Amino acid sequence: MRKFALTAVLVFLGGAFLPGLARDASASISLEKCTLCHGKPEFRKLLVDGQIRDLFVTGDTLAGSVHAKKVCADCHFDVSEIPHRERPKRVTCTHCHFKGNHEGAPQSDNVLAYFDSVHGTAIARGNTKAPLCQDCHGSHAILKAKDPGSRVARGQVAETCGRCHMEIYAQFKGSIHGTALAKGIAEVPSCTGCHGEHRIYARKDPKSTVYPTHVSEQCSKCHSSVKIMGKFGIETEQVATYNESFHGVANQFGSRTVANCSSCHGVHDIRPPADPLSMVNPKNVPKTCGKCHPGANPNFAVGKIHVDAKKKESGIIYWTATFFKWLTIGTMLALVAHIFLDMYGRTKRLRGER
Amino acid sequence: MPEDDRKDINRDAVAREIEAAVNEQVSGLPPEQADALREKIRLRVREEIERDLRARTVSERREAVRLAREARKKEKDAEEGETFLRFNRNFRFQHMVMFSSVILLIITGMPLKFPGFILSRFVINFWGGIQNSTIVHRVGAGMLIYFMVHHFFYTILTRDGRRDFVLLLPKFGDAKDIAHNIRHFLGKVADKPRFGRFSYIEKFDYWAVYWGCIIMIGSGLFLWFETDVLRFLPKYALDVAHEMHSDEAMLATLAIVIWHFYNVHFNPDRFPGTLLWWHGRITEHEMKEEHPLELEEIVARRAKESAEVTNR
């Protein structure tokens, strides 16, 4: 009776585990099986919209990428039989890439940041055009972001974003940042420099790094640094002078309508002032200011915009500031001296009376 | 009749008169009817008297309060002497318009000069953000401009205004007063300088406001109507206006908070402040202390006037 019970338990357990073991065994489809079809260079599919989807994958595809040691079924784990009847599902990176995983995959919260971002929320709402991990990082040839060949490397990321944001990419390529990026200058920001990497939000979202009240902060990350700007002969006073101007002050108090850096200099099409296409070129200043100040005329461009009253080059503004500085110091010294003399006299007389 | 300890001879006479009239009326009637009529008249009279008494006690109470107040005032006046009207109602009104506008302007303007301060952020948020606080600033500006125009016409059109303007003009005597006062503070001279209607301190306050109003209203209007100004002037003119507005605001605020507040609030003679700005009156004692020359003038003028009257 006891023996029977033990056997029954063993049989039951075997019945419970063996099918699983068997499935695991069949799931590890070897690379050779996949390349039977995918190894042929002419293996491609004509899509409904006329586009051709190249399905050519060989054993070398993953070589050199961060997933060099992985095989097809590690990511395409929903393929359980060859040939697969249905199109494999989109790869879910979070299968391995989550914090606390045992796979040895890099651990970070980036995936959570992504799901909170404008792209992640669009996916969650069912927008099939919104990008998943592989849309930016690439599907098979994924390299580390620091690798210059990576699609998300500083030099490449603009093109990657531009695959969807085409007009903006075209504007950016012509801008001072875009041309500098093409020259391979290391300090220049690409898309992610301002918008963030995984934490990309819509510009009307207060969490966004390019929300109206965050723009100046974002630009000043580089433009207030003498170390960076000194290399290119650009002055850093723009940040301080903006913050002291009414525009800057109102911006610091949370006004979303007041001008920030990009209101005047442009957003993706920022160009140096000497460029005739620049929004801050003296010829274009009336138009640029006219966006908020209807009736702006060329007088708006007479005189420096980012003026610093503490600098002698500011001319009459410097002299006005200096005059008032000494007038204030002189007057207040005289008045405070008078007050203290008065109090001194009172104390002395009170002591005398006592 | 109800008992009343304030009843007087007059009232007794009226009572007797009524009694006689009633007696005359009831003399020919049978006793029951006479009693009924007598009762009716008595009720009517009592009603009348009670009403009269009610009205009288209210007015008497008011009268008593008024008399008590006058008596207290007289007692106080005996200590302080006579009171003089230092600032007329018009002048007091101007001062009130000015200080309320300046308070509004300072609390909505200063945060813009120090945007990093937590207090600045609190004040701006108090008004509901920068959009609202700039509107409040313009309301204050409108009040200050009104004050300036009002004062200009007050100076030209009224007799007091013209007299005060002339008395406020700086004179050589003021320099001597300053030197004298400093020597007094240092204990070199026992007595204070003898001031007229306006001491050099008050003259400084007046002209500081004059200068401040011109600078602040002028540059403020530039900043208010910036697009219209830029139609005729280059951008650096606006920058100059901005610099002036910001710097003069600081100077004016410091002058008010340190100098004016010391002189009218924290000065031990005044602490915590007088109600001169409200009722405009100053006592003879204060006159003797602070404006002896003006008091002398007033006394001399009165003597002359009364002499003229007697001569006539």
XYZ file of C-alpha atoms in Angstrom:
666
model
C 0.000 0.000 0.000
C 2.835 2.337 0.939
C 4.738 1.372 -2.197
C 1.695 2.025 -4.299
C 1.265 5.470 -2.801
C 4.932 6.336 -3.489
C 4.587 5.176 -7.076
C 1.430 7.184 -7.500
C 3.194 10.302 -6.241
C 6.152 9.690 -8.534
C 3.878 9.129 -11.494
C 1.925 12.244 -10.634
C 5.048 14.345 -10.276
C 6.456 12.878 -13.473
C 3.215 13.675 -15.238
C 3.435 17.205 -13.915
C 7.085 17.923 -14.834
C 7.930 15.783 -17.806
C 5.855 17.652 -20.375
C 7.554 20.868 -19.270
C 10.947 19.343 -19.597
C 10.025 18.000 -22.940
C 8.831 21.417 -24.161
C 12.034 23.081 -22.954
C 13.999 20.563 -24.929
C 12.048 21.203 -28.091
C 12.127 25.012 -27.612
C 15.864 25.273 -27.895
C 15.805 25.316 -31.646
C 19.279 25.331 -33.035
C 20.676 28.107 -35.235
C 21.077 25.646 -38.093
C 17.342 25.042 -38.207
C 16.593 28.773 -38.516
C 19.182 29.393 -41.181
C 17.657 26.674 -43.292
C 15.303 29.383 -44.493
C 16.665 32.639 -43.070
C 20.174 31.885 -44.290
C 19.147 32.353 -47.923
C 19.928 35.890 -49.105
C 16.791 36.018 -51.255
C 14.535 35.145 -48.303
C 12.277 38.168 -48.058
C 8.633 39.013 -47.853
C 6.563 41.441 -49.851
C 4.409 43.455 -47.496
C 0.892 44.679 -48.194
C 2.074 48.246 -48.755
C 4.641 47.132 -51.323
C 7.632 47.339 -49.007
C 10.039 44.477 -48.896
C 10.924 42.986 -45.534
C 14.319 41.385 -45.671
C 14.319 38.226 -43.609
C 17.958 37.279 -44.262
C 19.671 36.320 -41.005
C 22.814 34.231 -40.653
C 24.967 32.987 -37.856
C 27.108 36.129 -38.232
C 24.235 38.539 -37.659
C 24.643 38.578 -33.905
C 28.429 38.328 -34.056
C 30.031 41.456 -32.633
C 26.796 42.658 -31.057
C 26.123 42.604 -27.328
C 24.029 39.492 -27.866
C 26.776 37.556 -29.672
C 26.366 34.596 -27.353
C 22.596 34.381 -27.767
C 20.720 32.263 -30.255
C 17.546 33.065 -32.186
C 15.172 31.364 -29.777
C 16.533 33.265 -26.778
C 14.593 36.294 -27.944
C 12.128 34.728 -30.400
C 10.994 32.304 -27.734
C 7.488 32.110 -29.091
C 8.775 30.083 -32.060
C 8.218 26.516 -30.987
C 8.189 24.697 -34.303
C 10.034 24.992 -37.598
C 8.754 26.211 -39.918
C 6.718 28.571 -37.733
C 3.193 29.036 -38.964
C 2.626 32.538 -37.672
C 4.796 35.584 -37.775
C 6.821 35.636 -34.531
C 5.721 38.271 -32.070
C 7.778 41.452 -31.544
C 10.643 40.728 -29.215
C 10.091 41.719 -25.598
C 13.413 43.001 -24.233
C 12.068 43.057 -20.692
C 12.122 39.279 -20.830
C 15.744 39.607 -19.725
C 16.337 43.324 -19.140
C 14.759 44.064 -15.791
C 16.233 44.897 -12.431
C 17.030 41.762 -10.442
C 17.239 39.443 -13.429
C 19.372 36.288 -13.292
C 20.283 36.343 -16.955
C 23.249 38.602 -16.453
C 21.613 41.226 -18.653
C 22.552 44.852 -17.769
C 20.354 45.933 -14.883
C 18.797 49.371 -14.909
C 15.513 51.189 -14.494
C 15.631 52.474 -18.041
C 12.838 50.201 -19.048
C 10.590 51.731 -16.368
C 11.611 55.219 -17.459
C 10.728 54.250 -21.012
C 7.273 53.031 -20.050
C 6.616 56.397 -18.365
C 7.877 58.350 -21.371
C 5.863 59.721 -24.264
C 6.859 56.704 -26.376
C 6.028 54.154 -23.719
C 2.646 55.696 -22.927
C 1.844 55.819 -26.646
C 2.585 52.099 -26.867
C 0.403 51.491 -23.824
C -2.440 53.377 -25.508
C -2.132 51.016 -28.471
C -0.234 53.209 -30.937
C 1.545 50.624 -33.079
C 3.767 53.292 -34.660
C 5.339 54.282 -31.359
C 8.848 52.934 -30.910
C 9.794 49.960 -28.781
C 13.317 49.293 -27.494
C 14.451 47.662 -30.724
C 13.232 50.557 -32.863
C 15.986 52.761 -31.457
C 18.561 50.264 -30.267
C 18.336 48.059 -33.361
C 17.178 44.475 -33.541
C 20.089 42.153 -34.249
C 23.143 44.407 -34.449
C 22.763 45.980 -31.013
C 25.892 47.685 -29.741
C 26.562 49.437 -26.462
C 25.508 53.096 -26.507
C 29.110 54.170 -25.946
C 30.215 52.329 -29.076
C 30.348 54.955 -31.860
C 28.794 52.462 -34.252
C 25.694 52.040 -32.105
C 22.453 53.429 -33.433
C 21.974 55.272 -30.161
C 25.538 56.602 -30.027
C 25.896 60.399 -29.912
C 26.768 60.606 -33.588
C 24.022 58.280 -34.746
C 21.082 58.962 -32.502
C 19.787 61.961 -34.466
C 19.469 59.807 -37.541
C 17.765 57.113 -35.507
C 15.202 59.593 -34.132
C 14.927 61.103 -37.605
C 13.574 57.860 -38.974
C 10.241 58.903 -37.475
C 10.793 62.631 -36.764
C 11.862 63.428 -40.294
C 11.102 67.150 -40.512
C 12.758 67.851 -37.202
C 15.795 65.859 -38.261
C 16.033 67.924 -41.446
C 15.887 71.148 -39.393
C 18.402 69.844 -36.896
C 20.886 68.831 -39.598
C 21.033 72.438 -40.801
C 21.343 73.929 -37.305
C 24.591 74.848 -35.582
C 24.264 71.815 -33.339
C 23.577 69.515 -36.287
C 26.501 70.747 -38.363
C 28.809 70.580 -35.349
C 27.617 67.055 -34.689
C 28.410 66.110 -38.283
C 31.934 67.467 -37.743
C 32.285 65.051 -34.857
C 32.545 67.614 -32.064
C 32.187 65.722 -28.811
C 30.418 68.360 -26.671
C 27.579 69.173 -29.046
C 24.121 67.933 -28.076
C 22.207 65.539 -30.242
C 18.463 64.867 -29.726
C 19.063 63.079 -26.440
C 21.269 65.909 -25.140
C 18.183 68.075 -24.619
C 15.261 65.631 -24.636
C 16.791 62.953 -22.446
C 17.391 59.347 -23.342
C 14.666 57.114 -21.975
C 12.816 59.869 -20.104
C 11.512 61.625 -23.180
C 8.262 63.506 -22.566
C 6.052 65.658 -24.733
C 7.098 69.310 -24.499
C 3.778 70.240 -22.869
C 4.368 67.719 -20.078
C 5.799 69.497 -16.993
C 8.132 66.533 -16.510
C 9.765 67.232 -19.847
C 13.272 68.664 -19.965
C 12.051 70.976 -22.733
C 8.916 72.193 -20.924
C 8.789 76.019 -21.318
C 10.090 76.653 -17.804
C 12.855 74.056 -18.156
C 14.309 75.166 -21.471
C 16.719 77.757 -20.106
C 17.939 75.300 -17.499
C 18.502 72.744 -20.235
C 20.436 75.141 -22.490
C 22.451 76.531 -19.589
C 23.778 73.060 -18.794
C 26.310 73.675 -21.550
C 25.977 77.378 -22.300
C 26.802 78.537 -18.776
C 29.925 76.375 -18.654
C 33.049 78.381 -19.420
C 34.917 75.114 -19.894
C 32.722 73.984 -22.767
C 31.905 77.340 -24.332
C 35.495 78.527 -24.131
C 36.481 75.895 -26.677
C 34.216 77.420 -29.276
C 34.697 81.083 -28.408
C 31.078 81.468 -27.268
C 30.329 83.721 -24.291
C 28.559 82.308 -21.247
C 26.981 85.581 -20.074
C 23.797 84.855 -22.058
C 22.509 82.624 -19.302
C 23.024 85.157 -16.495
C 21.751 88.088 -18.548
C 18.654 86.138 -19.536
C 17.965 85.218 -15.924
C 18.246 88.882 -14.917
C 16.023 90.123 -17.726
C 12.271 90.294 -17.332
C 11.872 87.286 -19.623
C 14.170 85.233 -17.426
C 12.618 86.394 -14.171
C 9.066 85.679 -15.326
C 10.258 82.296 -16.569
C 11.723 81.511 -13.166
C 8.378 82.395 -11.584
C 6.723 79.808 -13.806
C 5.344 81.843 -16.696
C 4.874 79.533 -19.667
C 4.139 82.288 -22.143
C 7.217 84.436 -21.610
C 10.141 84.017 -23.987
C 12.694 81.342 -23.179
C 15.916 80.595 -25.089
C 14.196 78.666 -27.845
C 11.443 81.274 -28.353
C 14.029 83.575 -29.906
C 16.871 81.292 -31.001
C 14.691 78.557 -32.413
C 14.192 75.004 -31.287
C 15.804 72.529 -33.698
C 16.940 75.133 -36.211
C 19.240 77.124 -33.928
C 21.806 78.957 -36.011
C 24.549 81.443 -35.161
C 23.365 85.094 -35.260
C 25.513 85.857 -38.294
C 23.606 83.271 -40.338
C 20.921 85.054 -42.400
C 18.554 82.177 -41.646
C 19.000 82.617 -37.889
C 15.963 83.847 -35.964
C 18.225 86.230 -34.046
C 19.945 87.644 -37.092
C 19.356 91.438 -36.828
C 17.336 91.287 -40.026
C 15.015 88.657 -38.564
C 14.764 90.164 -35.072
C 11.593 92.210 -35.795
C 9.839 89.076 -36.991
C 11.072 87.017 -34.071
C 10.129 89.626 -31.432
C 6.880 90.261 -33.309
C 5.683 86.797 -32.351
C 4.903 88.176 -28.887
C 5.260 91.961 -29.349
C 2.979 92.840 -32.264
C 4.363 95.707 -34.263
C 8.016 94.989 -33.512
C 10.315 96.984 -35.770
C 14.077 97.134 -36.532
C 14.582 99.212 -33.361
C 14.290 95.936 -31.447
C 17.687 94.992 -32.852
C 19.423 98.312 -32.028
C 21.482 97.561 -28.959
C 22.595 94.306 -27.456
C 19.817 91.918 -26.414
C 21.765 90.000 -23.769
C 22.981 93.177 -22.121
C 24.980 93.109 -18.904
C 24.773 96.365 -16.952
C 27.859 95.417 -14.961
C 30.086 95.443 -18.045
C 31.658 98.632 -19.317
C 30.977 97.640 -22.938
C 27.265 98.158 -22.280
C 27.913 101.900 -22.501
C 25.073 104.106 -21.293
C 23.448 101.211 -19.463
C 26.660 100.610 -17.530
C 26.908 104.300 -16.656
C 23.272 104.416 -15.527
C 23.817 101.406 -13.301
C 27.024 102.885 -11.896
C 25.362 106.233 -11.214
C 22.524 104.598 -9.326
C 24.884 102.300 -7.480
C 26.868 105.194 -6.044
C 23.755 107.311 -5.510
C 22.259 104.497 -3.446
C 25.436 103.817 -1.504
C 26.017 107.517 -0.824
C 22.438 108.289 0.182
C 22.068 105.273 2.398
C 25.400 105.880 4.114
C 24.376 109.457 4.893
C 20.922 108.454 6.107
C 22.122 105.547 8.227
C 24.876 107.731 9.693
C 22.222 110.316 10.596
C 20.079 107.644 12.266
C 22.985 106.273 14.280
C 24.097 109.741 15.319
C 20.540 110.442 16.450
C 20.442 107.249 18.497
C 23.905 107.930 19.910
C 22.796 111.391 21.007
C 19.626 110.041 22.597
C 21.514 107.385 24.542
C 24.028 109.924 25.747
C 21.348 112.346 26.895
C 19.385 109.576 28.626
C 22.497 108.501 30.543
C 23.155 112.123 31.480
C 19.631 112.500 32.833
C 19.909 109.400 34.989
C -48.037 108.539 36.510
C -44.977 106.332 36.649
C -42.342 107.169 39.221
C -39.568 109.218 37.747
C -36.876 110.942 39.741
C -36.136 113.318 36.866
C -39.569 114.857 36.932
C -39.368 118.586 37.214
C -41.575 121.519 37.976
C -42.625 121.765 34.385
C -43.857 118.232 34.358
C -45.837 118.763 37.619
C -47.487 121.820 36.104
C -48.516 119.856 33.012
C -49.865 117.076 35.228
C -51.931 119.540 37.226
C -53.269 121.106 34.055
C -54.337 117.723 32.672
C -55.966 116.872 36.005
C -57.991 120.079 35.910
C -59.123 119.534 32.334
C -60.171 115.979 33.089
C -62.100 117.112 36.159
C -63.933 119.691 34.077
C -64.856 117.075 31.508
C -66.166 114.511 33.947
C -67.991 116.954 36.301
C -71.434 116.571 34.666
C -71.333 112.780 34.192
C -72.642 109.977 36.430
C -69.908 108.434 38.649
C -69.470 105.117 36.660
C -69.125 106.895 33.361
C -66.834 109.483 34.927
C -64.569 106.744 36.305
C -64.443 104.939 32.957
C -63.558 108.134 31.120
C -60.984 109.050 33.751
C -59.375 105.587 33.382
C -59.297 105.923 29.583
C -57.606 109.302 29.715
C -55.121 108.075 32.295
C -54.065 105.153 30.052
C -53.666 107.447 27.062
C -51.569 109.925 29.031
C -49.385 107.201 30.459
C -48.721 105.857 26.964
C -47.803 109.322 25.797
C -45.450 109.902 28.704
C -43.721 106.575 28.323
C -43.006 107.230 24.677
C -41.644 110.655 25.436
C -39.467 109.195 28.160
C -38.045 106.546 25.891
C -37.026 109.078 23.256
C -35.627 111.383 25.907
C -33.462 108.733 27.598
C -31.781 107.788 24.277
C -30.940 111.360 23.410
C -29.862 112.034 26.976
C -27.580 109.028 26.926
C -25.989 110.227 23.705
C -25.571 113.650 25.129
C -23.868 112.259 28.231
C -21.397 110.269 26.101
C -20.590 113.342 24.044
C -20.042 115.448 27.123
C -17.782 112.820 28.655
C -15.712 112.640 25.491
C -15.370 116.394 25.384
C -14.368 116.459 29.010
C -11.671 113.836 28.407
C -10.422 115.756 25.401
C -10.304 118.959 27.388
C -8.333 117.183 30.101
C -5.889 115.887 27.508
C -5.648 119.233 25.785
C -4.734 120.792 29.076
C -1.673 118.508 29.129
C -0.770 118.777 25.439
C -2.039 122.229 24.845
C -3.970 123.296 21.817
C -3.998 121.102 18.673
C -3.096 122.452 15.256
C -4.076 121.079 11.856
C -0.723 120.202 10.307
C -1.918 118.359 7.182
C -5.254 119.145 5.607
C -7.641 116.499 4.390
C -6.486 116.771 0.783
C -2.843 116.270 1.741
C -3.681 113.302 3.962
C -5.611 111.718 1.091
C -2.618 112.140 -1.200
C -0.355 110.494 1.344
C -2.725 107.559 1.713
C -2.981 107.027 -2.039
C 0.776 107.231 -2.299
C 1.636 104.811 0.485
C -0.893 102.231 -0.572
C 0.351 102.378 -4.161
C 3.989 102.221 -3.059
C 3.303 99.187 -0.855
C 1.636 97.427 -3.792
C 4.484 98.384 -6.097
C 7.186 97.231 -3.708
C 5.649 93.872 -2.894
C 4.945 93.077 -6.533
C 8.139 94.627 -7.879
C 10.882 93.579 -5.487
C 10.409 89.835 -6.117
C 11.359 90.506 -9.743
C 14.681 91.921 -8.571
C 15.352 88.909 -6.349
C 13.717 85.972 -8.124
C 15.794 83.423 -6.242
C 14.407 84.256 -2.793
C 11.799 81.946 -1.298
C 9.905 85.000 -0.030
C 9.785 86.360 -3.583
C 8.303 83.139 -4.828
C 5.784 83.200 -1.971
C 4.684 86.761 -2.766
C 4.336 86.069 -6.493
C 2.388 82.891 -5.782
C 0.240 84.847 -3.314
C -1.008 86.984 -6.191
C -1.572 83.868 -8.250
C 1.492 83.910 -10.436
C 3.521 86.406 -12.374
C 0.712 87.226 -14.808
C -1.462 88.458 -11.929
C 1.268 90.192 -9.971
C 2.195 92.280 -13.021
C -1.440 93.390 -13.238
C -1.380 94.379 -9.552
C 1.875 96.241 -10.234
C 0.155 98.228 -12.958
C -2.762 99.003 -10.631
C -0.221 100.393 -8.147
C 1.444 102.305 -10.968
C -1.887 103.825 -11.954
C -2.464 104.957 -8.362
C 1.004 106.514 -8.168
C 0.486 108.348 -11.457
C -2.855 109.602 -10.172
C -1.129 110.791 -6.991
C 1.519 112.620 -8.999
C -1.088 114.420 -11.140
C -3.235 115.173 -8.075
C -0.259 116.598 -6.212
C 0.781 118.689 -9.202
C -2.608 120.356 -9.334
C -2.713 120.610 -5.532
C 0.572 122.512 -5.643
C -0.653 124.881 -8.319
C -4.294 125.412 -7.438
C -4.583 125.448 -3.642
C -3.295 128.034 -1.224
C -1.945 125.422 1.206
C -0.272 123.597 -1.653
C 1.501 126.704 -2.909
C 2.569 127.719 0.620
C 3.930 124.249 1.420
C 5.768 124.004 -1.882
C 7.573 127.255 -1.211
C 8.333 126.237 2.385
C 9.697 122.892 1.133
C 12.278 124.488 -1.174
C 15.756 123.855 0.222
C 17.437 126.872 1.795
C 20.883 127.696 3.107
C 19.415 127.497 6.601
C 18.886 123.777 6.132
C 22.620 123.180 5.791
C 23.130 125.091 9.015
C 20.379 123.017 10.647
C 22.098 119.792 9.585
C 25.405 120.926 11.064
C 23.652 122.111 14.215
C 21.726 118.842 14.587
C 24.856 116.718 14.201
C 26.633 118.803 16.818
C 23.568 118.316 19.000
C 23.688 114.518 18.482
C 27.336 114.508 19.439
C 26.552 116.455 22.583
C 28.403 119.608 21.566
C 25.268 121.753 21.679
C 22.574 121.316 24.314
C 19.546 122.492 22.353
C 18.106 121.142 19.116
C 17.960 123.288 15.984
C 14.686 125.204 15.819
C 12.738 124.086 12.766
C 10.009 125.869 10.846
C 7.052 124.115 9.280
C 9.365 121.655 7.511
C 12.664 120.425 8.910
C 15.461 119.386 6.558
C 14.460 115.764 7.236
C 10.958 116.362 5.915
C 12.300 118.375 3.000
C 14.574 115.462 2.085
C 11.627 113.056 2.253
C 9.546 115.293 0.017
C 12.177 115.777 -2.650
C 13.189 112.109 -2.511
C 9.595 111.211 -3.360
C 9.565 113.837 -6.103
C 12.749 112.460 -7.675
C 11.612 108.867 -7.174
C 8.206 109.470 -8.744
C 9.692 111.116 -11.810
C 12.267 108.349 -12.335
C 9.929 105.471 -11.550
C 6.904 106.733 -13.483
C 9.038 107.789 -16.451
C 10.965 104.543 -16.747
C 7.927 102.505 -15.745
C 5.857 103.943 -18.581
C 8.706 103.030 -20.969
C 8.554 99.449 -19.772
C 4.766 99.382 -19.726
C 4.415 100.480 -23.368
C 7.634 98.934 -24.622
C 6.499 98.290 -28.198
C 5.279 101.865 -28.597
C 8.506 103.231 -27.143
C 10.571 101.062 -29.475
C 8.736 102.583 -32.393
C 10.685 105.765 -31.741
C 13.666 104.780 -29.623
C 16.314 102.079 -29.927
C 16.332 99.034 -27.687
C 19.125 100.308 -25.461
C 16.856 103.175 -24.348
C 14.566 100.512 -22.933
C 17.517 98.823 -21.255
C 18.439 102.140 -19.617
C 14.837 102.527 -18.444
C 14.899 98.989 -17.075
C 18.142 99.641 -15.214
C 16.827 102.922 -13.786
C 13.533 101.354 -12.734
C 15.270 98.498 -10.983
C 17.942 100.601 -9.238
C 15.737 103.508 -8.203
C 13.221 100.998 -6.812
C 15.935 99.653 -4.550
C 16.979 103.142 -3.448
C 13.396 104.206 -2.786
C 12.591 101.041 -0.847
C 15.690 101.385 1.304
C 14.971 105.067 1.912
C 11.399 104.298 2.967
C 12.135 101.231 5.068
C 15.219 102.606 6.804
C 14.941 106.377 6.799
C 11.231 107.132 6.723
C 10.318 104.262 9.038
C 12.971 105.354 11.520
C 11.759 108.932 11.493
C 8.055 108.188 11.853
C 7.904 104.771 13.517
C 11.060 103.566 15.247
C 12.254 106.919 16.498
C 11.772 106.712 20.316
C 9.734 109.960 20.243
C 7.243 108.426 17.833
C 7.292 104.694 18.441
C 5.177 102.899 17.324
C 3.958 105.750 15.179
C 1.497 108.603 15.395
C -1.918 108.976 13.800
C -0.874 112.279 12.237
C -1.325 110.741 8.764
C -4.950 109.920 9.688
C -6.267 112.976 11.565
C -3.608 115.457 10.499
C -3.514 117.127 13.926
C -0.465 117.932 15.990
C -0.452 119.050 19.631
C 1.042 122.260 20.947
C 3.619 120.230 22.838
C 4.763 118.510 19.621
C 4.745 121.872 17.857
C 7.066 123.308 20.491
C 9.392 120.307 20.196
C 9.535 119.938 16.461
C 8.325 123.080 14.728
C 8.937 125.971 17.185
C 9.388 128.569 14.465
C 6.048 127.687 12.880
C 4.369 127.898 16.286
C 5.893 131.307 16.858
C 4.621 132.457 13.482
C 1.122 131.219 14.274
C 1.126 132.932 17.670
C 2.420 136.156 16.113
C -0.201 136.065 13.403
C -2.947 135.499 15.934
C -1.719 138.386 18.055
C -1.713 140.609 14.990
C -5.199 139.521 14.000
C -6.653 140.072 17.446
C -4.897 143.455 17.584
C -6.555 144.359 14.290
C -9.907 143.348 15.678
C -9.493 145.470 18.790
C -8.189 148.405 16.760
C -11.256 148.236 14.639
